[in-house]
């Protein structure tokens, strides 16, 4: 059986058979030409991997630090401005902290009316000998007694063994003729009566505590002597309590 091919197909086969030797020779020549290029590329890659990569090879570089850095030699005025700004900010912080501390301490201080009540001045020139007056200091009663020479002598002669809260008479006065004590019983805080009791000093009717003319407890449940407030003589006949 004979197969008859069309004229175009036969022409294509003839052309392919003629060109096949030429294509093979060109491919061989091309491979020979590519070998030196491949060798050079491999040598370059080997050299690149043998040395560590630089920053430029790893990615983009931000030169902002180089552009904004302060050169201490070339730009001394910029350095001075930086120090000035830092010092100014720190001074502002310190000033603010100082103001806050001063205001806090001031708020804890006593006001003028409280300071006025902290001390009180009294004229004692008109108190007769043997008499007691009651004044007020910080809301508390204060007994001021003008003692006679006989009372001073009697209280000075009391033995310490007879006293519950042992205090000498001269330890409780700035001047022997003047006695200043708080008018509050040391038992439960009552106000004793002046010129009463077994010792002609003070007597607390609540529970029966007796105090002598030196304000010392002599009888009854009170454990301590009458308290001596802080005071001083500003004049011969004036005292400042507080």
Tab-separated table of C-alpha atoms in Angstrom:
chain	number	residue	atom	x	y	z
A	1	UNK	CA	0.000	0.000	0.000
A	2	UNK	CA	1.518	3.294	-1.045
A	3	UNK	CA	0.823	6.497	1.021
A	4	UNK	CA	1.018	9.722	-0.938
A	5	UNK	CA	1.951	12.826	1.256
A	6	UNK	CA	0.926	16.330	0.358
A	7	UNK	CA	3.585	18.605	-1.208
A	8	UNK	CA	3.803	20.989	1.877
A	9	UNK	CA	4.525	18.185	4.329
A	10	UNK	CA	7.249	16.820	2.089
A	11	UNK	CA	8.879	20.222	1.796
A	12	UNK	CA	8.897	20.619	5.620
A	13	UNK	CA	10.576	17.270	6.116
A	14	UNK	CA	13.281	18.067	3.592
A	15	UNK	CA	13.978	21.423	5.258
A	16	UNK	CA	14.223	19.810	8.709
A	17	UNK	CA	16.644	17.186	7.545
A	18	UNK	CA	18.903	19.842	6.017
A	19	UNK	CA	18.840	22.144	9.111
A	20	UNK	CA	19.323	19.500	11.834
A	21	UNK	CA	23.152	19.251	11.460
A	22	UNK	CA	23.503	23.036	11.579
A	23	UNK	CA	21.351	23.335	14.771
A	24	UNK	CA	23.422	20.673	16.530
A	25	UNK	CA	26.666	22.444	15.691
A	26	UNK	CA	25.329	25.786	16.896
A	27	UNK	CA	24.189	24.233	20.222
A	28	UNK	CA	27.648	22.787	20.767
A	29	UNK	CA	29.275	26.144	20.103
A	30	UNK	CA	26.807	27.886	22.474
A	31	UNK	CA	27.559	25.459	25.303
A	32	UNK	CA	31.257	26.084	24.868
A	33	UNK	CA	30.720	29.830	25.022
A	34	UNK	CA	28.545	29.607	28.206
A	35	UNK	CA	31.098	27.593	30.182
A	36	UNK	CA	33.509	30.539	30.895
A	37	UNK	CA	30.571	32.739	31.929
A	38	UNK	CA	29.291	30.079	34.349
A	39	UNK	CA	32.781	29.635	35.773
A	40	UNK	CA	33.133	33.381	36.353
A	41	UNK	CA	29.700	33.536	38.036
A	42	UNK	CA	30.546	30.632	40.301
A	43	UNK	CA	33.870	32.266	41.252
A	44	UNK	CA	32.075	35.537	42.060
A	45	UNK	CA	29.482	33.779	44.239
A	46	UNK	CA	32.244	31.864	46.058
A	47	UNK	CA	34.087	35.124	46.756
A	48	UNK	CA	30.893	36.785	47.933
A	49	UNK	CA	30.067	34.008	50.387
A	50	UNK	CA	33.624	33.878	51.709
A	51	UNK	CA	33.359	37.486	53.027
A	52	UNK	CA	30.472	38.743	55.237
A	53	UNK	CA	27.907	40.858	53.388
A	54	UNK	CA	27.910	44.616	53.978
A	55	UNK	CA	24.947	46.599	55.253
A	56	UNK	CA	24.189	47.859	51.740
A	57	UNK	CA	23.826	44.293	50.471
A	58	UNK	CA	21.340	43.313	53.208
A	59	UNK	CA	18.824	46.068	52.520
A	60	UNK	CA	18.182	49.780	52.460
A	61	UNK	CA	20.070	52.062	54.857
A	62	UNK	CA	18.406	54.819	56.854
A	63	UNK	CA	20.760	57.788	56.873
A	64	UNK	CA	18.584	59.776	59.275
A	65	UNK	CA	21.053	59.382	62.135
A	66	UNK	CA	23.905	60.652	59.986
A	67	UNK	CA	21.820	63.610	58.881
A	68	UNK	CA	20.590	64.519	62.392
A	69	UNK	CA	23.591	63.720	64.569
A	70	UNK	CA	25.241	66.572	66.423
A	71	UNK	CA	28.858	67.147	65.564
A	72	UNK	CA	30.393	68.421	68.788
A	73	UNK	CA	33.291	70.019	66.939
A	74	UNK	CA	31.626	71.440	63.838
A	75	UNK	CA	28.371	72.489	65.617
A	76	UNK	CA	29.175	73.687	69.153
A	77	UNK	CA	26.181	76.053	69.205
A	78	UNK	CA	23.804	73.161	68.557
A	79	UNK	CA	25.239	71.253	71.478
A	80	UNK	CA	24.831	74.316	73.706
A	81	UNK	CA	21.207	74.657	72.634
A	82	UNK	CA	20.569	70.993	73.470
A	83	UNK	CA	22.075	71.413	76.939
A	84	UNK	CA	20.041	74.592	77.462
A	85	UNK	CA	16.789	72.833	76.614
A	86	UNK	CA	17.547	69.892	78.900
A	87	UNK	CA	18.510	72.199	81.768
A	88	UNK	CA	15.384	74.305	81.276
A	89	UNK	CA	13.078	71.310	81.380
A	90	UNK	CA	14.742	69.935	84.499
A	91	UNK	CA	14.516	73.321	86.199
A	92	UNK	CA	10.807	73.489	85.386
A	93	UNK	CA	10.283	70.039	86.903
A	94	UNK	CA	12.203	70.979	90.045
A	95	UNK	CA	10.262	74.242	90.437
A	96	UNK	CA	6.943	72.462	90.074
A	97	UNK	CA	7.924	69.855	92.656
A	98	UNK	CA	9.055	72.595	95.064
A	99	UNK	CA	5.747	74.458	94.733
A	100	UNK	CA	3.783	71.282	95.378
A	101	UNK	CA	5.837	70.459	98.472
A	102	UNK	CA	5.491	74.001	99.856
A	103	UNK	CA	1.721	73.964	99.352
A	104	UNK	CA	1.413	70.557	100.996
A	105	UNK	CA	3.441	71.622	104.033
A	106	UNK	CA	1.507	74.889	104.276
A	107	UNK	CA	-1.795	73.027	104.262
A	108	UNK	CA	-0.609	71.012	107.263
A	109	UNK	CA	0.419	74.096	109.246
A	110	UNK	CA	-1.913	75.590	111.796
A	111	UNK	CA	-4.018	78.542	110.680
A	112	UNK	CA	-3.831	81.980	112.280
A	113	UNK	CA	-6.895	81.477	114.481
A	114	UNK	CA	-5.545	78.170	115.750
A	115	UNK	CA	-2.192	79.756	116.557
A	116	UNK	CA	-3.997	82.549	118.393
A	117	UNK	CA	-5.731	79.967	120.593
A	118	UNK	CA	-2.476	78.114	121.231
A	119	UNK	CA	-1.397	80.652	123.839
A	120	UNK	CA	-3.209	83.038	126.107
A	121	UNK	CA	-2.003	85.911	128.290
A	122	UNK	CA	-3.528	86.623	131.695
A	123	UNK	CA	-3.173	89.474	134.176
A	124	UNK	CA	-2.769	88.096	137.685
A	125	UNK	CA	-2.049	91.381	139.486
A	126	UNK	CA	-5.505	91.598	141.048
A	127	UNK	CA	-5.565	88.086	142.560
A	128	UNK	CA	-5.422	88.388	146.336
A	129	UNK	CA	-3.195	86.090	148.367
A	130	UNK	CA	-4.935	82.818	149.205
A	131	UNK	CA	-7.355	83.133	146.252
A	132	UNK	CA	-7.751	81.117	143.054
A	133	UNK	CA	-9.143	82.133	139.678
A	134	UNK	CA	-10.149	79.894	136.811
A	135	UNK	CA	-9.238	80.877	133.248
A	136	UNK	CA	-9.699	79.092	129.932
A	137	UNK	CA	-6.888	77.923	127.671
A	138	UNK	CA	-7.471	75.718	124.614
A	139	UNK	CA	-10.932	74.957	125.905
A	140	UNK	CA	-9.575	73.665	129.220
A	141	UNK	CA	-9.915	75.218	132.676
A	142	UNK	CA	-6.688	76.486	134.249
A	143	UNK	CA	-6.384	77.218	137.988
A	144	UNK	CA	-4.142	80.142	138.990
A	145	UNK	CA	-3.614	80.397	142.749
A	146	UNK	CA	-1.864	83.162	144.658
A	147	UNK	CA	-0.412	81.296	147.610
A	148	UNK	CA	0.343	82.726	150.997
A	149	UNK	CA	3.733	82.271	152.732
A	150	UNK	CA	2.125	79.844	155.160
A	151	UNK	CA	0.807	77.669	152.307
A	152	UNK	CA	4.214	77.665	150.618
A	153	UNK	CA	5.908	76.607	153.862
A	154	UNK	CA	3.338	73.871	154.521
A	155	UNK	CA	3.632	72.326	151.051
A	156	UNK	CA	7.423	72.449	151.102
A	157	UNK	CA	7.476	70.475	154.361
A	158	UNK	CA	5.415	67.519	153.059
A	159	UNK	CA	7.557	64.317	153.055
A	160	UNK	CA	7.896	62.507	149.741
A	161	UNK	CA	6.780	59.282	151.392
A	162	UNK	CA	3.320	60.800	151.949
A	163	UNK	CA	2.803	61.452	148.232
A	164	UNK	CA	1.414	59.023	145.648
A	165	UNK	CA	2.878	60.945	142.699
A	166	UNK	CA	6.083	62.190	144.280
A	167	UNK	CA	6.984	65.744	143.273
A	168	UNK	CA	8.561	68.471	145.375
A	169	UNK	CA	6.671	71.734	145.637
A	170	UNK	CA	9.446	73.839	144.122
A	171	UNK	CA	9.430	71.571	141.030
A	172	UNK	CA	5.860	72.597	140.261
A	173	UNK	CA	6.196	76.373	140.310
A	174	UNK	CA	8.217	79.110	138.571
A	175	UNK	CA	7.605	81.449	141.502
A	176	UNK	CA	6.696	79.988	144.902
A	177	UNK	CA	3.733	82.340	145.413
A	178	UNK	CA	2.081	81.417	142.104
A	179	UNK	CA	0.714	77.986	141.213
A	180	UNK	CA	-0.663	77.306	137.715
A	181	UNK	CA	-2.322	73.905	137.078
A	182	UNK	CA	-4.848	72.424	134.680
A	183	UNK	CA	-8.272	72.179	136.332
A	184	UNK	CA	-8.869	68.565	135.223
A	185	UNK	CA	-8.922	65.650	137.640
A	186	UNK	CA	-6.412	62.992	136.667
A	187	UNK	CA	-8.878	60.240	137.497
A	188	UNK	CA	-11.691	60.618	134.964
A	189	UNK	CA	-11.325	64.195	133.753
A	190	UNK	CA	-13.768	65.986	136.032
A	191	UNK	CA	-13.268	69.611	137.162
A	192	UNK	CA	-12.311	69.776	140.856
A	193	UNK	CA	-13.643	72.412	143.237
A	194	UNK	CA	-11.189	75.086	144.434
A	195	UNK	CA	-10.549	75.714	148.133
A	196	UNK	CA	-12.146	72.407	149.165
A	197	UNK	CA	-11.103	68.978	150.368
A	198	UNK	CA	-9.065	67.764	153.306
A	199	UNK	CA	-5.970	69.740	152.218
A	200	UNK	CA	-7.620	73.063	151.338
A	201	UNK	CA	-6.536	72.710	147.730
A	202	UNK	CA	-8.947	71.059	145.307
A	203	UNK	CA	-11.579	68.390	145.703
A	204	UNK	CA	-13.221	66.313	142.957
A	205	UNK	CA	-16.773	65.445	144.119
A	206	UNK	CA	-17.224	62.819	141.392
A	207	UNK	CA	-15.060	60.147	143.048
A	208	UNK	CA	-13.542	61.913	146.066
A	209	UNK	CA	-10.005	62.854	145.007
A	210	UNK	CA	-8.265	65.385	147.283
A	211	UNK	CA	-5.419	67.674	146.089
A	212	UNK	CA	-3.269	69.954	148.244
A	213	UNK	CA	-2.352	73.599	147.514
A	214	UNK	CA	0.512	72.359	145.315
A	215	UNK	CA	-1.962	70.416	143.144
A	216	UNK	CA	-0.609	67.042	144.304
A	217	UNK	CA	-2.922	64.089	144.874
A	218	UNK	CA	-3.153	63.258	148.559
A	219	UNK	CA	-6.286	61.129	148.860
A	220	UNK	CA	-8.784	59.364	146.572
A	221	UNK	CA	-8.607	57.338	143.348
A	222	UNK	CA	-6.725	59.863	141.159
A	223	UNK	CA	-3.323	58.384	140.229
A	224	UNK	CA	-1.413	61.579	139.344
A	225	UNK	CA	-0.984	65.187	140.395
A	226	UNK	CA	-2.759	67.979	138.548
A	227	UNK	CA	-0.928	68.722	135.318
A	228	UNK	CA	1.252	71.821	134.965
A	229	UNK	CA	0.646	73.561	131.618
A	230	UNK	CA	3.495	75.318	129.791
A	231	UNK	CA	3.620	78.936	130.921
A	232	UNK	CA	6.003	81.801	131.599
A	233	UNK	CA	5.984	85.235	133.196
A	234	UNK	CA	6.082	87.972	130.552
A	235	UNK	CA	5.785	90.684	133.222
A	236	UNK	CA	5.730	90.762	136.967
A	237	UNK	CA	1.948	90.339	137.031
A	238	UNK	CA	1.300	88.762	133.612
A	239	UNK	CA	1.738	85.182	132.514
A	240	UNK	CA	1.567	83.592	129.081
A	241	UNK	CA	0.064	80.124	129.050
A	242	UNK	CA	0.954	77.967	126.048
